[in-house]
PDB file of C-alpha atoms in Angstrom:
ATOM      1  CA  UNK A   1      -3.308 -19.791 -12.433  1.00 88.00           C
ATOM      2  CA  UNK A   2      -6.040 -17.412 -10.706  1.00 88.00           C
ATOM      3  CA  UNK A   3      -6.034 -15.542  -7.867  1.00 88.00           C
ATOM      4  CA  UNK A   4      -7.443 -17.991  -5.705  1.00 87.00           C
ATOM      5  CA  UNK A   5      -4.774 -20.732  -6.351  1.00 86.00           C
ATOM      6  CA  UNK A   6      -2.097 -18.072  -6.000  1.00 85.00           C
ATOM      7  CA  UNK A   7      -2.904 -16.654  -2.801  1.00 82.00           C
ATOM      8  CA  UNK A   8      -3.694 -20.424  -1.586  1.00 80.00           C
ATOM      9  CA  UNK A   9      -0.008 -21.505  -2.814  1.00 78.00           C
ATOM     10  CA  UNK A  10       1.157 -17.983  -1.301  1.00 75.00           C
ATOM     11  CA  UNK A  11       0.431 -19.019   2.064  1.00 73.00           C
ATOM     12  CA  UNK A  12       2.698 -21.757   2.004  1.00 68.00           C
ATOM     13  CA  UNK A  13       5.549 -20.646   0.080  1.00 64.00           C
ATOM     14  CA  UNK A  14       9.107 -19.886   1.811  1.00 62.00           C
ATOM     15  CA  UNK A  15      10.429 -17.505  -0.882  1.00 58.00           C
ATOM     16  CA  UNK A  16       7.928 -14.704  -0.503  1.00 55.00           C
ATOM     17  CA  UNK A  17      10.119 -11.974  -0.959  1.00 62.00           C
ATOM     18  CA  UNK A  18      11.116 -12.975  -4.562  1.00 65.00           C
ATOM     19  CA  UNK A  19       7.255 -13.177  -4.632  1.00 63.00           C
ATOM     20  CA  UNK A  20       7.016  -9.129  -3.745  1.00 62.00           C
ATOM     21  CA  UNK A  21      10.302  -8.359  -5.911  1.00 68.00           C
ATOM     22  CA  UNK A  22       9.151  -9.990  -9.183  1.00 70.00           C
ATOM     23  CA  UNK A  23       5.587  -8.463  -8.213  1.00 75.00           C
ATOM     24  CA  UNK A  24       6.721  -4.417  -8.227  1.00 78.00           C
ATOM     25  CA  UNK A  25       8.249  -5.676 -11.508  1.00 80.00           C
ATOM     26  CA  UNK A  26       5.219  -5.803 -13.206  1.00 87.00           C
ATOM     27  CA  UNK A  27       3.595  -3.183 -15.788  1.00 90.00           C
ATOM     28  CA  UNK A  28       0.086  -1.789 -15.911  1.00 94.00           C
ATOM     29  CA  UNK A  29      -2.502  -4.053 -17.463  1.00 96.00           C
ATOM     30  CA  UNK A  30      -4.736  -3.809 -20.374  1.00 97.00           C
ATOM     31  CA  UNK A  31      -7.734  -6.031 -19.146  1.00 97.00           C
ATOM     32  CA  UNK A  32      -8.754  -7.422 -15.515  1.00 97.00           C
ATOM     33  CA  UNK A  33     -11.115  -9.692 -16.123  1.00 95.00           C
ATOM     34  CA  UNK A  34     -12.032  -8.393 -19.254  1.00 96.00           C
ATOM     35  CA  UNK A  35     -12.463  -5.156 -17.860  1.00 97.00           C
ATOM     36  CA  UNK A  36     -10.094  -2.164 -19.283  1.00 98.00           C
ATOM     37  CA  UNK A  37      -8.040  -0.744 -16.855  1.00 98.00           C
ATOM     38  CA  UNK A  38      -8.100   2.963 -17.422  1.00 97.00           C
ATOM     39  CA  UNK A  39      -4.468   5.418 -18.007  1.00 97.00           C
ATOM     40  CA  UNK A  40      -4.296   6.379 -14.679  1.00 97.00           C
ATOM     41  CA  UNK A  41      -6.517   7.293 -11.460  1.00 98.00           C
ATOM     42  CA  UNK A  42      -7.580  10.652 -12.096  1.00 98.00           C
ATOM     43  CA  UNK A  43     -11.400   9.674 -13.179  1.00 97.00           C
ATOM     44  CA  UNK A  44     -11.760   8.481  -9.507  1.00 98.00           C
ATOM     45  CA  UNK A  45     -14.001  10.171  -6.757  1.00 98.00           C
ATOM     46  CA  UNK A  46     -12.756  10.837  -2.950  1.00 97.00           C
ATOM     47  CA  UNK A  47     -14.697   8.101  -1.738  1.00 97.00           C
ATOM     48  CA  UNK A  48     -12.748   5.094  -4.238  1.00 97.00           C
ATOM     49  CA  UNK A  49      -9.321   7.001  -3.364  1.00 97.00           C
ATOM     50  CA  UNK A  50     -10.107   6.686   0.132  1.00 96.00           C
ATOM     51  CA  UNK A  51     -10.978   2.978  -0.013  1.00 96.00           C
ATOM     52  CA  UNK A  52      -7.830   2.192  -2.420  1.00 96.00           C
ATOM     53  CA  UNK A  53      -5.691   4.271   0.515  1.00 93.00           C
ATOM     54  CA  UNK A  54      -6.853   1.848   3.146  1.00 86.00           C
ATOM     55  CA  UNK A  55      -5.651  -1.235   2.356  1.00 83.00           C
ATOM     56  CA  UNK A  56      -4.366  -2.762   5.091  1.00 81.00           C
ATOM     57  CA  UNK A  57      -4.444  -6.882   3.919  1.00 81.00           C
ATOM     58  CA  UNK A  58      -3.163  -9.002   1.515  1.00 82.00           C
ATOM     59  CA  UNK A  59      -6.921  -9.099   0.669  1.00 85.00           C
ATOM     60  CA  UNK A  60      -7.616  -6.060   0.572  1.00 89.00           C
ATOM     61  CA  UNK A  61      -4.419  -5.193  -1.932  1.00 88.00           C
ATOM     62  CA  UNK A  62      -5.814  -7.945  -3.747  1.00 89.00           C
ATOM     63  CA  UNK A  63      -8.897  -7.850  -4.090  1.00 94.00           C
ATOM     64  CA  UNK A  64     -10.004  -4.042  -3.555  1.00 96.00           C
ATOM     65  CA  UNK A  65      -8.766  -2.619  -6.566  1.00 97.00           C
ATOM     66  CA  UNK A  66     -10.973  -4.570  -8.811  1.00 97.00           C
ATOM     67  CA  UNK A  67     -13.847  -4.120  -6.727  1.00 97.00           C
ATOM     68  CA  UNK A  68     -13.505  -0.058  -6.651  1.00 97.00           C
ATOM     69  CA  UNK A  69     -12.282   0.049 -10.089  1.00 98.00           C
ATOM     70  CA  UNK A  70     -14.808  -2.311 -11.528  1.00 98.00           C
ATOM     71  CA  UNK A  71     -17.238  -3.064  -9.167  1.00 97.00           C
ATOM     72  CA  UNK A  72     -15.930  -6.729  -9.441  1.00 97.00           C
ATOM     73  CA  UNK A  73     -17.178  -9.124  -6.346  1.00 96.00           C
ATOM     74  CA  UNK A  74     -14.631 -11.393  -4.308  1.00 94.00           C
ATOM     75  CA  UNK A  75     -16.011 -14.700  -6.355  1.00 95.00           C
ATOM     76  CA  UNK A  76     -15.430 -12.863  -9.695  1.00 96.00           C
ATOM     77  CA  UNK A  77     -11.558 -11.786  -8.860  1.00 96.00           C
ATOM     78  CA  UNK A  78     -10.923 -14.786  -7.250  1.00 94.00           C
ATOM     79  CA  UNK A  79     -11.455 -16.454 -10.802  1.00 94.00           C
ATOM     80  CA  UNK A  80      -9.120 -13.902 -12.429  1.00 95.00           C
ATOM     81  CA  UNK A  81      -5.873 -14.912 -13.684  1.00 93.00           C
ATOM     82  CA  UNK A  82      -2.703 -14.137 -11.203  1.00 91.00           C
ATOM     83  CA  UNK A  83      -0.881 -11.938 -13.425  1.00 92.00           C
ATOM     84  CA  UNK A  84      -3.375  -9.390 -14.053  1.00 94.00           C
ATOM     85  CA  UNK A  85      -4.598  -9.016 -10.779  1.00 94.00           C
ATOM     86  CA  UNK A  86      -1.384  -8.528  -9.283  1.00 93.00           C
ATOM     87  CA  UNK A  87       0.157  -5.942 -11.422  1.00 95.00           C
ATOM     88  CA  UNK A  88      -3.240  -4.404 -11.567  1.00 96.00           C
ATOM     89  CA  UNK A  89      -2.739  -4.084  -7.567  1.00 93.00           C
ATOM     90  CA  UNK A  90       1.003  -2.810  -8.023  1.00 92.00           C
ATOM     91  CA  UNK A  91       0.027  -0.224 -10.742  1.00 95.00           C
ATOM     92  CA  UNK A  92      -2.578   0.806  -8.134  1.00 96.00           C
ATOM     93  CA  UNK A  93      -0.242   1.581  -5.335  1.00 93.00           C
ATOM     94  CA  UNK A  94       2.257   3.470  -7.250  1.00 94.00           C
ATOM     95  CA  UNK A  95      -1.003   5.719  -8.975  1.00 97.00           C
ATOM     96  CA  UNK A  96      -2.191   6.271  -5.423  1.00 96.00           C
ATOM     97  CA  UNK A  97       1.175   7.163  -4.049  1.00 95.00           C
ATOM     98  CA  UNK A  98       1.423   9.725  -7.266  1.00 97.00           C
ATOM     99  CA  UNK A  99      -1.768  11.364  -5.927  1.00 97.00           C
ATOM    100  CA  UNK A 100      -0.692  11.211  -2.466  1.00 95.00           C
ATOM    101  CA  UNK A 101       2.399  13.532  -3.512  1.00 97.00           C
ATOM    102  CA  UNK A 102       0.227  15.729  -4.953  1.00 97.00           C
ATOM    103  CA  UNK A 103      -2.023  16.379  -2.258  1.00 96.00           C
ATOM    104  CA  UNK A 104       1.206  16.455   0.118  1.00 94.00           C
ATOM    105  CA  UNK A 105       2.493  19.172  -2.781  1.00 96.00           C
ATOM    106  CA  UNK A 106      -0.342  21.869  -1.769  1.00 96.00           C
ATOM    107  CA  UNK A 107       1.255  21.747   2.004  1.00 93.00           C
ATOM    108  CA  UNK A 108       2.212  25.043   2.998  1.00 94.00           C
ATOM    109  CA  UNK A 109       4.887  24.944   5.139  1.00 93.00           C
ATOM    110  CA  UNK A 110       4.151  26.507   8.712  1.00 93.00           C
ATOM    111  CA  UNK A 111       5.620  29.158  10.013  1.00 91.00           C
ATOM    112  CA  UNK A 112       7.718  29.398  13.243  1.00 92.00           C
ATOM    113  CA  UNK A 113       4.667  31.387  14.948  1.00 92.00           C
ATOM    114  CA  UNK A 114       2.046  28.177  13.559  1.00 92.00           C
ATOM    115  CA  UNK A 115       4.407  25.268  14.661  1.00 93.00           C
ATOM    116  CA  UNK A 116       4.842  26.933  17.944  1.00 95.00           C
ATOM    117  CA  UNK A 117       1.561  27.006  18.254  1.00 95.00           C
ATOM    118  CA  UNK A 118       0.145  23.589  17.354  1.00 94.00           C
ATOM    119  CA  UNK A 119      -0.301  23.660  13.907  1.00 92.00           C
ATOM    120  CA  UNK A 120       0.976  20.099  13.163  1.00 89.00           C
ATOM    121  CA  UNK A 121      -2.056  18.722  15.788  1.00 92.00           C
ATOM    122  CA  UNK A 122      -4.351  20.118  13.318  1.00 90.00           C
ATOM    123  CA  UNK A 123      -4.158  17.374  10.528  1.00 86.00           C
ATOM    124  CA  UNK A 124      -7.107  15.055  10.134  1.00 91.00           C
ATOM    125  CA  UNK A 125      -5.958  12.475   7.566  1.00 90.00           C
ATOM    126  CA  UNK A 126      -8.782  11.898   4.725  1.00 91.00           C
ATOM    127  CA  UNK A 127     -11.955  12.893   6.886  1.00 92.00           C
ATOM    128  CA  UNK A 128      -9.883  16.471   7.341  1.00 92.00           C
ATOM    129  CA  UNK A 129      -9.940  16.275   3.813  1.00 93.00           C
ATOM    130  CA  UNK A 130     -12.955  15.603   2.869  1.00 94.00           C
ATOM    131  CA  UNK A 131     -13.877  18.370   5.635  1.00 94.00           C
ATOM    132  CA  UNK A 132     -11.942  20.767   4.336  1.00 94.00           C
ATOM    133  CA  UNK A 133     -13.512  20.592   1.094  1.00 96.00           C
ATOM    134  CA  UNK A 134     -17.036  20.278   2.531  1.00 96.00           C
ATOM    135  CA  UNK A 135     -16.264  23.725   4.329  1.00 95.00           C
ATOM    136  CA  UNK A 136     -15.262  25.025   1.281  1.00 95.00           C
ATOM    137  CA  UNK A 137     -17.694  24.404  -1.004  1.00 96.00           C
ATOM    138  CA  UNK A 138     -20.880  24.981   1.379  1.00 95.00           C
ATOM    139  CA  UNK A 139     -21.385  20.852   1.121  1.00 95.00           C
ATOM    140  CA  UNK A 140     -23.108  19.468   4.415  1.00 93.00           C
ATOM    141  CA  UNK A 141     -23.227  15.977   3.626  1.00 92.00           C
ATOM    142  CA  UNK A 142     -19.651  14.171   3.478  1.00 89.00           C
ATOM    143  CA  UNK A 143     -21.283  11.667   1.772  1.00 94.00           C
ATOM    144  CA  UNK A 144     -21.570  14.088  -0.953  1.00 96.00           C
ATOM    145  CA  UNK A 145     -17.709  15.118  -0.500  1.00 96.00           C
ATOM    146  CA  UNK A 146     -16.572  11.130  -1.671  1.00 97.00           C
ATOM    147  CA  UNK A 147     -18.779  11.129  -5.368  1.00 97.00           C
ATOM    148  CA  UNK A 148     -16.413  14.187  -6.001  1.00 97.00           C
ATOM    149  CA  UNK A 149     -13.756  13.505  -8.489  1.00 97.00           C
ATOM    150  CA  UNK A 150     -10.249  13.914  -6.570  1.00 98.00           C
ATOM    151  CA  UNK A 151      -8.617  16.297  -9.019  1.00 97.00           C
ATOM    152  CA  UNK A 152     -11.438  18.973  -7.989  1.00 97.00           C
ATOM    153  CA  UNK A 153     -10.285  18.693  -4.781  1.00 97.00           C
ATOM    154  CA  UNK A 154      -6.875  19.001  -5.366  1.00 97.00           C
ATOM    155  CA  UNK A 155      -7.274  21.912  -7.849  1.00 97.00           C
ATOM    156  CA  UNK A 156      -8.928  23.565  -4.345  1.00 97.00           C
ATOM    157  CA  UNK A 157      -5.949  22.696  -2.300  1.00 96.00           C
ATOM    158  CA  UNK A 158      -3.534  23.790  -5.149  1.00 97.00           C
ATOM    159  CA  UNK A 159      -5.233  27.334  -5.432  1.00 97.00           C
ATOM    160  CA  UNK A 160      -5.592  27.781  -1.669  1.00 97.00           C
ATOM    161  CA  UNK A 161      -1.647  27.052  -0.827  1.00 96.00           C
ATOM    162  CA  UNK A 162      -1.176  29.381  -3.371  1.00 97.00           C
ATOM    163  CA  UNK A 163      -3.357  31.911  -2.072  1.00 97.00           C
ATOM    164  CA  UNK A 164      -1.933  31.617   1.596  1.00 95.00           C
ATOM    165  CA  UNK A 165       1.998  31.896   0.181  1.00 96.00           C
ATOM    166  CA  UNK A 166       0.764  35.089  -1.556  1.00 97.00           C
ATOM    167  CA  UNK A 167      -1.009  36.453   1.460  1.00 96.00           C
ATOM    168  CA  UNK A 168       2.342  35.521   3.657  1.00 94.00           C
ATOM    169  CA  UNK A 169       4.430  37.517   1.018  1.00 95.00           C
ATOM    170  CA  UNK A 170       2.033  40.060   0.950  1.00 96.00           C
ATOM    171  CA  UNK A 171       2.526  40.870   4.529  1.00 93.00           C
ATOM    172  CA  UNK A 172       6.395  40.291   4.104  1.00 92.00           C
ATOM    173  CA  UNK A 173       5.616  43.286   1.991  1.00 94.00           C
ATOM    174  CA  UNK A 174       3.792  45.765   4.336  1.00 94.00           C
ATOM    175  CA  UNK A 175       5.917  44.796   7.558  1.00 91.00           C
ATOM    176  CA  UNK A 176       8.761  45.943   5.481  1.00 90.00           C
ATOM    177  CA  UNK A 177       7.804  49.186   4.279  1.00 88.00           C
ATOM    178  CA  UNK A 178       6.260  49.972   7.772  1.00 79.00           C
ATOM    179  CA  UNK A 179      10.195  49.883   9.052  1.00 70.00           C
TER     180      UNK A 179
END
């Protein structure tokens, strides 16, 4: 069965959340459409994480992966069999919840002193993201910011939370001895 039928027969189908059990069920795929699906996510740029993090649709869970990972168009997955599409989508998800944990692990937690005042209005989502490393890196063009491979950018974030605990120990430090 392809895509197309599925989703067609999907539409009319009572028992759809035996549909999305069985689905998270499903293992990584070899091939989508002949096309190897790689080990993981961490060859992607900004720009293909931030597309894969906006899927909002059944569509769009559907049908974006292969397009960002492949480059596939909508007539092309639609022709793909059900199986491989779907877990390819599910295998997705969970890889770009794994990199959304390790962005969320270069958080620094505020101090009292931030919170108090207004730290927490100060995050942006992905364009803060892409700012941030556009800032760092002297890059004017955010265009330029989404053709960089996501593990540079989180390599940045990584070294600057652990820059900024240092710095907040370090004071600890010299407030202490100036007692």
């Amino acid at each position: 069965m392809t895509i197309k039928e599925f989703l067609i027969l999907a539409e009319a189908a009572s028992n759809t959340d035996e549909v999305l059990s069985n689905m998270k069920s499903l293992g990584k795929p070899e091939y989508v459409g002949g096309r190897k699906v790689p080990g993981d996510l961490n060859g992607i740029t900004m720009g293909q994480l931030a597309e894969l993090q906006n899927l909002s649709s059944v569509f769009d869970c559907v049908y974006n992966p292969c397009s960002v990972l492949f480059g596939m168009d909508t007539k092309e997955v639609s022709g793909c069999e059900v199986r491989e599409v779907l877990a390819l989508a599910v295998w997705v998800a969970k890889e770009v919840e794994r990199i959304s944990k390790l962005f969320a692990s270069t958080s620094v937690p505020p101090t009292p002193e931030e919170t108090q005042a207004g730290v927490k209005e100060l995050s942006f989502g992905m364009f803060g993201l892409m700012d941030y490393y556009a800032l760092r890196m002297g890059i004017t063009d955010h265009a330029e910011v989404e053709r960089v491979p996501w593990v540079r950018v989180y390599k940045c974030m990584e070294m600057d939370a652990a820059k900024i605990r240092y710095e907040r120990r370090l004071r600890e430090i010299y407030s202490k001895k100036k007692l």
